[in-house]
XYZ file of C-alpha atoms in Angstrom:
343
model
C 57.590 60.766 34.985
C 56.809 57.804 32.828
C 53.093 57.437 31.034
C 50.880 54.426 32.164
C 50.552 51.811 29.851
C 47.056 51.957 27.656
C 44.691 49.317 28.415
C 44.437 48.313 24.768
C 48.048 46.955 24.626
C 47.823 45.088 28.124
C 46.736 41.247 27.317
C 45.469 40.846 30.838
C 43.342 43.819 30.648
C 41.865 42.352 27.093
C 41.283 39.094 28.864
C 39.473 40.804 31.707
C 37.127 42.741 29.144
C 36.207 39.443 27.280
C 35.469 37.822 30.543
C 33.185 40.921 31.484
C 31.492 40.618 28.174
C 30.726 37.193 28.563
C 29.214 37.636 31.911
C 27.009 40.573 30.908
C 25.712 38.504 27.859
C 24.625 36.011 30.535
C 26.289 33.032 28.583
C 28.373 30.712 30.732
C 31.691 29.445 29.215
C 30.400 25.976 29.413
C 27.338 26.698 27.471
C 27.902 24.203 24.844
C 28.530 21.034 27.263
C 25.378 22.028 29.222
C 23.426 22.190 26.073
C 24.562 18.634 24.847
C 23.877 17.476 28.525
C 20.214 18.535 28.358
C 19.581 17.313 25.064
C 21.114 13.836 25.917
C 18.790 13.849 28.933
C 15.907 14.787 26.798
C 16.312 12.112 24.350
C 16.438 9.456 26.830
C 12.476 8.890 26.848
C 12.986 7.848 23.079
C 14.640 4.830 24.120
C 12.160 3.909 26.963
C 10.590 0.670 25.913
C 7.448 1.665 28.186
C 6.404 3.917 25.556
C 5.572 1.043 22.956
C 2.681 -1.441 24.069
C 1.023 -3.843 21.891
C -2.464 -2.868 21.389
C -5.199 -5.261 22.867
C -8.938 -3.960 23.287
C -9.023 -5.501 26.832
C -5.906 -3.406 28.097
C -7.155 0.019 26.653
C -7.759 1.027 30.352
C -4.138 0.295 31.177
C -2.899 2.382 28.231
C -5.647 5.363 29.326
C -3.906 5.149 32.742
C -0.492 5.002 31.190
C -1.176 8.349 29.514
C -2.672 10.244 32.231
C 0.878 11.807 33.664
C 1.350 13.138 30.306
C -1.515 15.906 30.845
C -2.834 18.224 33.433
C -5.272 17.088 36.179
C -8.031 19.262 35.040
C -7.362 18.473 31.273
C -10.687 17.944 29.440
C -11.672 14.214 28.518
C -13.132 14.169 25.083
C -16.091 11.378 24.639
C -15.278 9.557 21.250
C -18.042 8.847 18.847
C -19.349 5.233 18.706
C -17.085 2.793 17.127
C -17.714 0.414 14.277
C -17.540 -3.324 15.403
C -14.168 -4.555 14.752
C -13.700 -8.217 14.195
C -10.677 -10.535 12.796
C -11.115 -11.987 9.375
C -9.839 -15.310 9.154
C -7.661 -16.039 6.014
C -7.045 -19.811 6.269
C -10.051 -21.618 7.098
C -8.970 -24.808 5.175
C -5.274 -25.396 5.149
C -4.600 -26.634 1.484
C -1.633 -26.494 -0.762
C -1.430 -24.321 -3.887
C -1.440 -27.563 -6.120
C -5.418 -27.731 -5.171
C -5.874 -24.538 -7.290
C -4.855 -26.584 -10.586
C -2.272 -23.750 -11.454
C 1.078 -24.275 -13.300
C 3.436 -26.296 -11.335
C 6.169 -23.741 -11.794
C 3.879 -21.061 -10.181
C 3.449 -23.391 -7.137
C 7.483 -23.826 -6.869
C 7.695 -19.751 -7.208
C 5.277 -19.197 -4.287
C 7.058 -21.650 -1.857
C 10.333 -20.529 -2.787
C 10.094 -16.808 -3.615
C 6.833 -15.659 -1.662
C 7.781 -18.282 1.276
C 3.955 -19.420 1.226
C 2.931 -22.789 2.030
C -0.859 -22.575 1.460
C -3.345 -20.223 -0.177
C -5.578 -17.614 1.562
C -9.195 -18.193 1.885
C -9.996 -15.585 -0.975
C -7.486 -17.429 -3.316
C -9.011 -20.716 -2.580
C -12.384 -19.513 -3.773
C -11.282 -16.974 -6.547
C -8.549 -18.606 -8.772
C -10.753 -21.397 -9.764
C -13.804 -19.133 -10.937
C -11.213 -16.768 -12.602
C -9.422 -19.791 -14.594
C -13.181 -20.552 -15.835
C -13.269 -17.322 -17.531
C -16.139 -15.836 -15.523
C -16.510 -12.358 -14.610
C -15.668 -12.179 -10.771
C -16.814 -9.714 -7.977
C -14.520 -9.983 -4.681
C -15.102 -8.434 -1.414
C -12.227 -9.032 0.936
C -9.988 -6.960 3.185
C -6.682 -5.493 2.279
C -3.871 -7.839 3.219
C -6.019 -11.140 2.568
C -4.082 -11.934 -0.553
C -6.297 -10.352 -3.332
C -3.374 -9.413 -5.575
C -2.288 -13.106 -5.828
C -5.907 -14.146 -6.283
C -6.246 -12.668 -9.810
C -2.557 -12.783 -10.579
C -1.977 -16.397 -10.542
C -4.861 -16.944 -13.207
C -3.131 -14.396 -15.295
C 0.228 -16.084 -15.083
C -1.253 -19.490 -15.571
C -2.801 -18.306 -18.856
C 0.192 -16.996 -20.107
C 2.283 -19.692 -19.385
C -0.140 -22.127 -21.235
C 0.104 -19.655 -24.402
C 2.209 -21.368 -27.061
C 5.242 -19.416 -28.756
C 4.828 -16.687 -26.295
C 6.950 -13.648 -26.671
C 7.130 -10.067 -26.400
C 5.187 -9.595 -29.588
C 2.244 -11.477 -28.184
C 0.461 -8.445 -27.191
C -1.152 -7.491 -23.709
C -3.465 -10.158 -22.298
C -4.409 -8.166 -18.910
C -4.942 -4.795 -17.866
C -4.746 -3.914 -14.070
C -5.940 -0.651 -12.707
C -5.219 0.501 -9.071
C -5.922 3.945 -7.586
C -2.376 5.128 -6.625
C 0.984 4.791 -7.857
C 2.077 3.361 -4.575
C -0.165 0.441 -5.258
C 1.081 0.297 -8.770
C 4.591 -0.235 -7.451
C 3.347 -2.795 -5.092
C 1.286 -4.750 -7.672
C 4.450 -4.632 -10.130
C 6.644 -5.973 -7.539
C 4.417 -9.088 -7.162
C 4.023 -9.537 -10.748
C 7.949 -9.420 -11.249
C 8.610 -12.022 -8.349
C 6.021 -14.293 -10.388
C 7.991 -13.760 -13.712
C 10.885 -16.051 -12.085
C 8.481 -18.772 -13.047
C 8.383 -18.131 -16.642
C 10.936 -15.535 -17.855
C 9.037 -14.763 -21.285
C 6.428 -12.934 -19.280
C 6.753 -9.030 -19.324
C 4.762 -6.845 -16.938
C 4.703 -3.217 -17.282
C 4.079 -0.218 -14.684
C 2.448 3.046 -16.034
C 2.156 5.971 -13.294
C 2.140 9.801 -13.350
C 5.190 11.386 -12.443
C 7.310 9.020 -14.680
C 8.761 9.950 -17.924
C 6.111 9.326 -20.532
C 8.699 8.447 -23.370
C 10.386 5.682 -21.062
C 7.260 4.183 -20.813
C 6.311 4.278 -24.517
C 9.649 2.553 -25.211
C 8.925 -0.347 -22.827
C 5.015 -0.532 -24.449
C 6.770 -0.804 -27.956
C 9.050 -3.637 -26.928
C 6.393 -5.417 -25.682
C 4.256 -6.246 -22.597
C 1.914 -8.768 -21.430
C 0.602 -7.286 -18.372
C -0.271 -3.399 -17.763
C -0.220 -2.275 -14.405
C -1.469 1.524 -14.255
C -3.455 4.282 -12.425
C -6.619 5.204 -14.544
C -5.425 8.750 -15.872
C -1.937 7.458 -16.976
C -3.649 4.495 -18.762
C -6.153 6.850 -20.624
C -2.976 9.011 -21.467
C -1.174 6.147 -23.183
C -4.398 4.515 -24.641
C -5.133 7.840 -26.594
C -1.409 8.960 -27.602
C 0.590 5.466 -27.678
C 0.478 4.047 -31.102
C 1.629 0.624 -30.264
C -1.805 0.451 -27.838
C -4.236 1.511 -30.989
C -4.838 -2.267 -31.287
C -4.885 -4.910 -28.601
C -5.877 -8.147 -30.193
C -4.731 -10.447 -27.422
C -6.477 -8.682 -24.607
C -8.656 -10.919 -22.481
C -8.926 -9.665 -18.875
C -9.414 -6.035 -17.402
C -9.094 -6.050 -13.392
C -10.362 -3.144 -11.178
C -8.422 -3.457 -7.835
C -9.313 -1.308 -4.754
C -12.541 -0.319 -6.503
C -13.885 1.446 -3.479
C -10.907 3.578 -3.224
C -10.904 4.432 -6.862
C -14.639 5.621 -6.220
C -13.567 7.869 -3.442
C -11.206 9.489 -5.178
C -13.530 10.349 -7.985
C -12.333 7.823 -10.875
C -15.868 6.690 -11.897
C -15.917 8.573 -15.234
C -12.348 7.718 -15.811
C -12.836 3.984 -15.353
C -16.051 4.005 -17.614
C -13.594 5.722 -20.416
C -11.087 3.085 -19.977
C -13.565 0.093 -20.352
C -14.813 2.104 -23.454
C -11.566 2.260 -24.889
C -10.528 -1.234 -24.206
C -13.655 -2.539 -25.703
C -12.631 -0.855 -28.944
C -9.267 -2.159 -29.055
C -9.965 -5.931 -28.352
C -11.008 -8.289 -31.182
C -14.872 -8.356 -31.715
C -15.312 -11.694 -31.233
C -13.299 -11.794 -27.513
C -15.263 -11.437 -24.535
C -13.531 -9.297 -22.131
C -13.211 -10.910 -18.502
C -13.763 -8.350 -16.042
C -12.884 -8.602 -12.238
C -13.592 -6.371 -9.602
C -12.078 -6.569 -6.184
C -12.985 -4.388 -3.156
C -12.608 -4.170 0.642
C -16.260 -2.989 1.062
C -19.428 -3.132 -0.994
C -20.806 0.255 -0.881
C -23.608 1.395 -3.482
C -20.989 2.866 -5.503
C -19.073 -0.232 -5.840
C -22.352 -2.356 -6.699
C -23.195 0.260 -9.297
C -19.781 -0.199 -10.822
C -19.949 -4.159 -10.683
C -23.467 -3.692 -12.374
C -21.690 -1.743 -15.282
C -18.495 -3.828 -15.489
C -19.617 -7.216 -14.604
C -21.721 -9.539 -16.714
C -23.501 -12.428 -14.681
C -20.556 -12.362 -12.369
C -19.495 -14.762 -9.615
C -19.754 -13.132 -6.069
C -17.068 -13.942 -3.703
C -17.967 -12.218 -0.441
C -15.938 -13.390 2.814
C -17.716 -12.992 5.733
C -20.863 -11.351 4.356
C -22.683 -9.204 7.141
C -26.142 -10.295 7.301
C -27.011 -8.435 10.716
C -27.525 -5.054 9.124
C -25.044 -3.403 11.544
C -21.882 -1.871 10.194
C -18.625 -3.833 10.752
C -15.149 -3.452 9.787
C -12.842 -6.589 9.294
C -9.214 -6.866 9.472
C -6.910 -9.901 8.719
C -6.274 -11.829 11.431
C -2.385 -11.858 10.651
C -2.560 -7.949 10.885
C -0.742 -6.766 14.035
C -1.286 -3.385 15.457
C 0.746 -1.422 18.060
C 0.371 2.032 19.711
C 3.228 4.155 20.487
C 2.645 6.852 23.183
C 5.242 9.826 22.858
C 5.162 12.598 25.704
C 4.776 16.001 24.611
C 8.538 16.790 25.691
C 10.021 14.455 23.621
C 7.971 14.544 20.693
C 9.120 16.420 17.553
């Protein structure tokens, strides 16, 4: 009588056991394909253009009704606090050419070909002539209104009219901004303007970068320094080539309200003290302060930094109520994402 074959040596028996194991685990054979199908179906909402709507104050009720199906019927509606008055700030009241600013012709060509600009903004029309005269200037205008070019064009105009300009001519202007991102944006604008005059050199100084590399660039020579307050103090105190700055003529405090919000008041005062010590005694430093708002702290800083300034305040609030202005070229959109497709 022959012995029955063991189940371990039978291939069919082994296959039956593996199938039984799959069923007991509750995992069907086509698990991966079903998961892919569910994931594909879940992501279809990302491609639905109905989730992207152009923001318009008159259509808020439509947006509110659009989002109702995303929540439970018994969901509690939260009352929002009273909002500030929002209005559009006109950037181009009088359409004139850059020639009216009486800046170097090469700069006018650069703005047309590189920046693709046909006419200056309102803040540029009012600010550039005042800065070219050498006056201390206080500028209040919203972000995106063209304030960077409002002070950068006079700096380049003065440098381009300097005789025998080279890298040994020294630093003419120091620009202080609150964050390294703004340093990068301002430096990019300066580099684009250097195409009008390749002899002009701009240098960016920010925390997180290699200090020795920055020192090497400073030793080679720069005409425009763009920096955050802390990094500038570091180089003014430790970099030998900045111990004397005989060519210094201008100090620009950009986004002053943000710098004060970040607690840079003491550092700004320290920078101003160091620069006044490094410049020539007979040279009067021209200070320019730019801000999107004119709070008490900004006015206090202006009183400390500016001497008999020219005030350029666009759309000054005379009604006493709080307003928030945005450039009329700024486009805003609201994207509503259902919870099931958010990640």
